[in-house]
Coordinates of C-alpha atoms in Angstrom, one line a residue:
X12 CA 12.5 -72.6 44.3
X13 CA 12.7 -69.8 46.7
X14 CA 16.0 -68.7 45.1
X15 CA 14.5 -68.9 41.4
X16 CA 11.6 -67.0 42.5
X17 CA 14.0 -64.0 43.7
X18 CA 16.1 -64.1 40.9
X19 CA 13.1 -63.7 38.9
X20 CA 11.6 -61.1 41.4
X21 CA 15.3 -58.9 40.9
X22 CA 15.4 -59.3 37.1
X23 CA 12.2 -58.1 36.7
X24 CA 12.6 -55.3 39.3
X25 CA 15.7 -54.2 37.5
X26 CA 13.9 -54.2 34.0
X27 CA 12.0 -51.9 35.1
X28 CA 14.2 -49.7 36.0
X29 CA 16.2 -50.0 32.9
X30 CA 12.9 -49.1 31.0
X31 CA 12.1 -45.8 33.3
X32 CA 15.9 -44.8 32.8
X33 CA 15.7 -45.3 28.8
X34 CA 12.1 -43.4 29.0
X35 CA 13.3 -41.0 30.6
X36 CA 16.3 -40.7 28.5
X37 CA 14.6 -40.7 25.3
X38 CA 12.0 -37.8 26.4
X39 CA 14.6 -35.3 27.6
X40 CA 16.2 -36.4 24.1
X41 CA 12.7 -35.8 22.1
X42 CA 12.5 -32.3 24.0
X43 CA 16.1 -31.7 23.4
X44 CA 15.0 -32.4 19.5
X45 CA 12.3 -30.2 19.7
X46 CA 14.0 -27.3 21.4
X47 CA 16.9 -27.5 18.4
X48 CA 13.7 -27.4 16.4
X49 CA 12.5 -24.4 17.1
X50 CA 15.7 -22.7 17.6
X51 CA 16.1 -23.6 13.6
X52 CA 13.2 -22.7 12.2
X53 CA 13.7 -19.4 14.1
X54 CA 17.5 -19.1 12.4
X55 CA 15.6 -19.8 9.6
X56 CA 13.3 -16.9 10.1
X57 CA 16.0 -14.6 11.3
X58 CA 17.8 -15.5 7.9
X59 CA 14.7 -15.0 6.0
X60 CA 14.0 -11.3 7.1
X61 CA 16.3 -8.4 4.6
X62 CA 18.7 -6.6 7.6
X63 CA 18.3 -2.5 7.8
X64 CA 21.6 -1.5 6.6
X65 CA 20.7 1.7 4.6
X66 CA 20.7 5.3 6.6
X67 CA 20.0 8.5 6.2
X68 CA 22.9 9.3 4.5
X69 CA 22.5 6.4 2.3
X70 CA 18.9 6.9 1.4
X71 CA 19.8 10.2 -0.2
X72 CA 22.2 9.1 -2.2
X73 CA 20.7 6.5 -3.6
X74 CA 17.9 8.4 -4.5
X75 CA 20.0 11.6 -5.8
X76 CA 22.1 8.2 -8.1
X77 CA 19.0 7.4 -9.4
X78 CA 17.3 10.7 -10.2
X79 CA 21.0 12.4 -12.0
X80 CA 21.1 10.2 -15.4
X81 CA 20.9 11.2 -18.8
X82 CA 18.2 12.7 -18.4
X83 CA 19.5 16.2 -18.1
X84 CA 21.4 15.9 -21.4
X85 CA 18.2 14.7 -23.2
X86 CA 15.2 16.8 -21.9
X87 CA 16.9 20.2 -21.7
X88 CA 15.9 20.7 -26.0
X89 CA 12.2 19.2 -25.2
X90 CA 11.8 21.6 -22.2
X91 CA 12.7 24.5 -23.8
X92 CA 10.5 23.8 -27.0
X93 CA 7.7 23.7 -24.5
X94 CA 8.3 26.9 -22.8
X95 CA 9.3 29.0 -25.5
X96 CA 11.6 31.7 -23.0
X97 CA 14.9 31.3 -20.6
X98 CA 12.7 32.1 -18.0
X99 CA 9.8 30.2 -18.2
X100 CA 12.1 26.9 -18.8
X101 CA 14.4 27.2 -15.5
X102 CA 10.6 27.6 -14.0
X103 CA 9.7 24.9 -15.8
X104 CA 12.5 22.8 -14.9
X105 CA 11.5 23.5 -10.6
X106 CA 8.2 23.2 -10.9
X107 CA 8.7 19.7 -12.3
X108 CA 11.3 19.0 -9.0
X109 CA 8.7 19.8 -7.0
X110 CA 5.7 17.7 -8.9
X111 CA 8.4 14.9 -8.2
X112 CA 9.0 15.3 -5.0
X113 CA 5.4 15.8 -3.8
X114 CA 5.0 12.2 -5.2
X115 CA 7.5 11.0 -3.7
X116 CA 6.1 12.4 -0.7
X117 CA 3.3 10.5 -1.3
X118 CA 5.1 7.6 -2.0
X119 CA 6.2 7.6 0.9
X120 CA 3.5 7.9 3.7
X121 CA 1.9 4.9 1.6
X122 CA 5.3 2.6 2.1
X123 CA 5.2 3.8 6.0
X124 CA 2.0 2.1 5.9
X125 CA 2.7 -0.7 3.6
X126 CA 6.3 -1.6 4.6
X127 CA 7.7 -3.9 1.8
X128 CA 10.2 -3.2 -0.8
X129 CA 8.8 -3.0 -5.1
X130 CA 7.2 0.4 -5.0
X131 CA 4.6 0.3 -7.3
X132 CA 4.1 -3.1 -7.4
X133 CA 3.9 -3.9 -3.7
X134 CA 1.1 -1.4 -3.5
X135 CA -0.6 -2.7 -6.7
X136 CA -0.6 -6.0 -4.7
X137 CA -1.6 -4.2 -1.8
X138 CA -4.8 -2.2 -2.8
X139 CA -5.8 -4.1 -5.9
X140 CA -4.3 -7.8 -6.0
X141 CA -1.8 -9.9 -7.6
X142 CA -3.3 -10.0 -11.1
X143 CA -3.2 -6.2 -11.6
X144 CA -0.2 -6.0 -10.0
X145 CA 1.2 -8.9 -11.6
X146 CA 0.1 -6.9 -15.3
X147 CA 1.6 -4.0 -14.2
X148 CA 4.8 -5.4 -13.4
X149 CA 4.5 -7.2 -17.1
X150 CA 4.0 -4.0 -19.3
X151 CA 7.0 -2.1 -17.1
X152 CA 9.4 -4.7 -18.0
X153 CA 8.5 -5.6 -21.7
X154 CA 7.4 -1.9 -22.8
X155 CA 8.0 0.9 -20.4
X156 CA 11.6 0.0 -19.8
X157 CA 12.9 -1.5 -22.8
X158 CA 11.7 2.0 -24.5
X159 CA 13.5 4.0 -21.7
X160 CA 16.6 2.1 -22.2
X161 CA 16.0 2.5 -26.3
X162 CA 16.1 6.6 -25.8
X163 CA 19.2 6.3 -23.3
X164 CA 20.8 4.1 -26.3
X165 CA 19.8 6.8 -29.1
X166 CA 21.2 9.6 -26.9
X167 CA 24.7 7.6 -26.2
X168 CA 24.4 7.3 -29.6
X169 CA 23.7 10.6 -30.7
X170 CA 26.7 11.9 -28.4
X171 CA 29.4 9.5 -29.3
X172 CA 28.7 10.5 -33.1
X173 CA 27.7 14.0 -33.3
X174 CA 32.0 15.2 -32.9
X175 CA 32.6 13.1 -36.0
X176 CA 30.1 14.8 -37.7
X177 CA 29.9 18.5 -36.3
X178 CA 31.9 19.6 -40.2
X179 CA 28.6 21.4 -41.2
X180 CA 28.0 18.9 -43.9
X181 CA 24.8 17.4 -42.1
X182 CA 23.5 15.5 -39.1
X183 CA 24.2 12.4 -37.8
X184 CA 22.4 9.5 -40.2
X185 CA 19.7 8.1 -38.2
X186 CA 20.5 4.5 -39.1
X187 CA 24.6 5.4 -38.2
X188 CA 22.6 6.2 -35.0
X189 CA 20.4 3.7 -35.0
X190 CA 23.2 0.8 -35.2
X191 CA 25.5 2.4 -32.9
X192 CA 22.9 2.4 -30.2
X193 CA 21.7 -1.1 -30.6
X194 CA 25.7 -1.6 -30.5
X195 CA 25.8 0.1 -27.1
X196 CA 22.6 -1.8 -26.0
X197 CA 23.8 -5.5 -26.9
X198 CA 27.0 -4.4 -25.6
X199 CA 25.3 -3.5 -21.9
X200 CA 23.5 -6.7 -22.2
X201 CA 26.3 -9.0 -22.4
X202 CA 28.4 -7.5 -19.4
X203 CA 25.3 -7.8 -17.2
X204 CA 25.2 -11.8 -18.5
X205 CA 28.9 -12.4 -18.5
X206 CA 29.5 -10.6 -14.9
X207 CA 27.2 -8.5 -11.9
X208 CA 30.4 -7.9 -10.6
X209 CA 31.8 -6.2 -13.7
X210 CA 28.6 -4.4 -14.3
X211 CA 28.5 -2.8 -11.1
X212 CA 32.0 -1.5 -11.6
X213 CA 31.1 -0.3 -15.1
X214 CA 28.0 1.6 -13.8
X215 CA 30.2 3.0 -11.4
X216 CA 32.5 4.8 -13.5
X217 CA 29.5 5.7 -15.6
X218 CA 27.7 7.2 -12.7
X219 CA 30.9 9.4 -11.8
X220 CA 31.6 10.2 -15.1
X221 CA 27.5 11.2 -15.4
X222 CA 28.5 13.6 -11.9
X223 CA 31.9 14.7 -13.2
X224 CA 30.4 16.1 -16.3
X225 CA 27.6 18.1 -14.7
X226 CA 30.2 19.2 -12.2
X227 CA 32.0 21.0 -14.7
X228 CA 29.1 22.5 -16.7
X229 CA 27.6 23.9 -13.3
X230 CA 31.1 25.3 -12.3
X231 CA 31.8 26.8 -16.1
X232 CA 28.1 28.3 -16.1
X233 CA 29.7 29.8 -12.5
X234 CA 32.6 31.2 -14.4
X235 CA 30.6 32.7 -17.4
X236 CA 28.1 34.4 -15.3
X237 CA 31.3 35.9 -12.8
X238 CA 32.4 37.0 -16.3
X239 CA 29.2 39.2 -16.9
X240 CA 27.5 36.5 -20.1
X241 CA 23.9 37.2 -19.2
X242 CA 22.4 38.5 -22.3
X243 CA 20.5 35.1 -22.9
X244 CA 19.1 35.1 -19.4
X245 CA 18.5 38.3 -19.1
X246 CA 15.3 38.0 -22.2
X247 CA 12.9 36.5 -18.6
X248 CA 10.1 35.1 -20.2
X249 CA 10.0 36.9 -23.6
X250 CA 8.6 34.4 -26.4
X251 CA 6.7 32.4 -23.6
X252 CA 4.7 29.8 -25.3
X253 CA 1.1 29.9 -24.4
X254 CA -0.4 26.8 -25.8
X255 CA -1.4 24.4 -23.4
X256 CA -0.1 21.6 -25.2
X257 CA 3.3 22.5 -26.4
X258 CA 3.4 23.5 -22.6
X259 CA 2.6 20.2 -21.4
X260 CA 5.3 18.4 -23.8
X261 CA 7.6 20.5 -22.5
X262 CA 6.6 19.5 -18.8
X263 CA 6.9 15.6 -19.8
X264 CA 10.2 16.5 -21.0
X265 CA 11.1 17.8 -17.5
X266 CA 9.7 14.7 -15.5
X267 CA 11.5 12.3 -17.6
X268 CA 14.5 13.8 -16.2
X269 CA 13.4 13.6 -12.7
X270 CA 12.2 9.9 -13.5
X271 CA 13.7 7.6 -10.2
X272 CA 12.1 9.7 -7.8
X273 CA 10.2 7.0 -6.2
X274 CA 13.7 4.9 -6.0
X275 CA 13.6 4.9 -2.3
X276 CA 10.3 2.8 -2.3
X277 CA 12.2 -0.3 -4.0
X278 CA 14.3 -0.5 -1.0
X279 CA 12.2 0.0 2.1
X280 CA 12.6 -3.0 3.6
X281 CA 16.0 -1.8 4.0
X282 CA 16.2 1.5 5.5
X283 CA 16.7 1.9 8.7
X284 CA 13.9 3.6 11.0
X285 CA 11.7 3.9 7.1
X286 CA 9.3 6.1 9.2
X287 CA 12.0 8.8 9.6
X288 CA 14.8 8.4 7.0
X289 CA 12.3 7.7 3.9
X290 CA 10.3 11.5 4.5
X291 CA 13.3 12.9 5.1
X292 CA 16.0 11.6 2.2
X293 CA 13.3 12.6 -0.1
X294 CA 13.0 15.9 1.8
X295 CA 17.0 16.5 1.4
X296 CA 17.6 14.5 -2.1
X297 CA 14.9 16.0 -4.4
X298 CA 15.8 19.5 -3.8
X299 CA 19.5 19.1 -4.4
X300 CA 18.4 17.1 -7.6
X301 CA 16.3 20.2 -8.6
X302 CA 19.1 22.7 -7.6
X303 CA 21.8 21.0 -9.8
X304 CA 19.2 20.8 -12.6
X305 CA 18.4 24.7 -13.1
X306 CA 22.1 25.3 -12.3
X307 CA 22.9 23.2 -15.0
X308 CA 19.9 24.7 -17.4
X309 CA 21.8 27.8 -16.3
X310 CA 25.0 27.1 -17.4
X311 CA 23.7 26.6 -20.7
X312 CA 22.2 29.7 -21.2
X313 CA 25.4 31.6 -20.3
X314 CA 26.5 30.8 -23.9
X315 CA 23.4 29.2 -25.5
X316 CA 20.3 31.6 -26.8
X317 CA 17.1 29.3 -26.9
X318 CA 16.9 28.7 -30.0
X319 CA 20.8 27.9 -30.3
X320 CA 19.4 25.1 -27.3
X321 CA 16.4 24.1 -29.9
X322 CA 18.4 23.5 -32.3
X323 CA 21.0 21.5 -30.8
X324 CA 21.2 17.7 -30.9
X325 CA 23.4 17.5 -28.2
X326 CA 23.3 20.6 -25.8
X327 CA 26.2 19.5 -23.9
X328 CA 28.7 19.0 -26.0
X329 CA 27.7 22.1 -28.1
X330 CA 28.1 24.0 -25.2
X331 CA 31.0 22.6 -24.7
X332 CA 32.5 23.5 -28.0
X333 CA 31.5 27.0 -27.5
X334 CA 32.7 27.4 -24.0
X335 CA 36.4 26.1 -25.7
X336 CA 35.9 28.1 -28.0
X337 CA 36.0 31.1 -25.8
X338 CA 38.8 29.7 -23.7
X339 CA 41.0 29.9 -27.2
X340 CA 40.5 33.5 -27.5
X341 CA 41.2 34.1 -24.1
X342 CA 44.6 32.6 -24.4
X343 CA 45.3 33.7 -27.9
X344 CA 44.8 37.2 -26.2
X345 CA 47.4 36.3 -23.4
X346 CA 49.6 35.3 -25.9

C-alpha cells in the first residue's frame, strides 16, 4: 500500500510539473504572439503612411510641368483683346504671374498647417466638412474639368487644321474642328483605359514637345530682337483699353494660362521637409513660369502687330510662318 501510495504521490508530483512547464510554455508563446502583433500592425502602419521622396528640385519641376501647357498658345489672342497695347499685355501677362504666385503662397502656408495631399479639397474638408468638400470635388470633375479639357481639344484642333487651311479661302469649319477635337479627346481617353504606362510615356513626349516649342519661339524672338524688329514693341501702351471689363477678360485669359499653380498642394504629403521646399519651389517655379511667358509674348511681337495677334487663330504657328518667311529672303539673298 505504501508503494501505491508513492507512486501515486510521484505521478501526481510530476503532473504538476508538466502543467507549470506547458503554462509556462504557452504564455511566453501568447506574448511571443502578441509581440509579432504589434510589430504587424506597426508594418502595417509604416506601409500605410506615403514616403517623402519629392525635393526641392523636384517640387519645382513639377510645378513649372504643370503651369507650361497650352495655355500660352491659347490666351495670348484673349490677353491682348483685353489690353488693347504691346505694352499693357506683357504687363498684363506679369501681373497675372504674380496674382498666381501670391496664391500659391497662400496655398501654401495653409498646407504647412494642414499637411495632407488634394489641395482644395483637403482644405474644403478641413474648414468646412465632407459634404461641401465632397460637392466641390463633384462639380471639378463633371464641369470644371471636362470644359478645360474641351478647350485644350478645340485648340489641338484648331492647330492641327489651321495649315490645311491657311489658302485664304476661309477659316477652319467649326464642325471640321469640332469632330477632330472630340477625335483627339476619345483618342486620349482610350490610351489612359488601355495603358497608365503608355499614357505616361505619351504625356511625356507631349510635355517635351510643349517645352521644345516654346524653346524655339523664345530663342527666335532672341534673334529678331538682336536683328533690330522692334517696331511692334516699341508702340508701349498706345491703344490701351480702358474699360474695366474688356480689361478683366483679358486678365482671365492670363490666369487660365497660369492655371496649375496650386499643383504643389496635391502632393504635400510627399515633399520632403513641406515647410521649407513647398514656400520655396513656389518662390523659384512661378517666376521662371512668368519669365518664359512674357519672353514668349515677346517673341511674338517681334513679327506680330496686335492686331495681326487679334486676328490670329493660332499665334504660334502664324508666327511661325512669318518668321520662315523671313528666313527665305534671307537665304534667297545669300544666294
Amino acid at each position: 500500500m505504501s508503494g501505491n501510495a508513492n507512486f501515486d504521490q510521484k505521478v501526481n508530483h510530476d503532473s504538476q510539473n508538466l502543467s507549470e512547464v506547458l503554462g509556462s510554455r504557452s504564455s511566453i508563446s501568447g506574448d511571443d504572439h502578441t509581440e509579432s502583433d504589434c510589430k504587424s500592425n506597426a508594418e502595417h502602419n509604416e506601409e500605410m503612411t506615403v514616403p517623402r521622396t519629392i525635393g526641392i528640385i523636384g517640387a519645382i519641376s513639377f510645378i513649372v510641368g504643370t503651369i507650361i501647357g497650352s495655355g500660352i498658345f491659347i490666351s495670348p489672342k484673349g490677353v491682348a483683346e483685353g489690353s488693347g497695347s504691346v505694352a499693357f499685355s506683357l504687363c498684363s501677362w506679369a501681373i497675372c504671374g504674380i496674382i498666381s504666385m501670391l496664391a500659391a503662397l497662400c496655398y501654401a502656408e495653409m498646407g504647412c498647417v494642414i499637411k495632407a495631399s488634394g489641395a482644395d479639397y483637403a482644405f474644403l474638408d478641413a474648414a468646412f466638412g465632407s459634404v461641401l468638400s465632397f460637392i466641390f470635388s463633384w462639380c471639378w470633375a463633371m464641369l470644371l474639368k471636362p470644359a478645360s479639357m474641351a478647350t485644350l481639344s478645340l485648340t489641338c484642333a484648331q492647330y492641327i487644321l489651321t495649315p490645311l487651311f491657311n489658302d485664304g479661302c476661309g477659316d477652319v469649319p467649326e464642325d471640321l474642328k469640332k469632330i477632330l477635337a472630340t477625335f483627339v479627346l476619345l483618342t486620349l481617353i482610350a490610351i489612359n483605359i488601355y495603358s497608365v504606362a503608355l499614357a505616361a510615356r505619351i504625356q511625356i513626349i507631349f510635355t517635351a514637345a510643349k517645352l521644345l516649342a516654346l524653346v524655339i519661339i523664345i530663342i527666335g524672338g532672341i534673334v529678331k530682337l538682336c536683328q533690330g524688329f522692334t517696331e511692334n514693341l516699341a508702340t508701349g501702351f498706345d491703344g490701351t483699353e480702358t474699360s474695366p471689363g474688356v480689361i478683366a477678360l483679358g486678365f482671365y485669359s492670363g490666369m487660365f494660362a497660369y492655371d496649375g499653380w496650386n499643383a504643389a498642394n496635391f502632393i504635400m504629403e510627399e515633399i520632403k521637409n513641406p515647410e521649407r521646399n513647398l514656400p520655396l519651389s513656389i518662390i523659384i517655379g512661378l517666376p521662371l513660369v512668368i519669365v518664359v511667358y512674357v519672353m514668349t509674348n515677346v517673341s511674338y511681337f517681334t513679327v506680330l502687330s496686335m492686331d495681326d495677334l487679334m486676328a490670329s487663330p493660332a499665334v504660334a504657328i502664324v508666327r511661325s510662318y512669318i518668321v520662315i518667311r523671313y528666313v527665305s529672303l534671307f537665304v534667297g539673298r545669300i544666294k
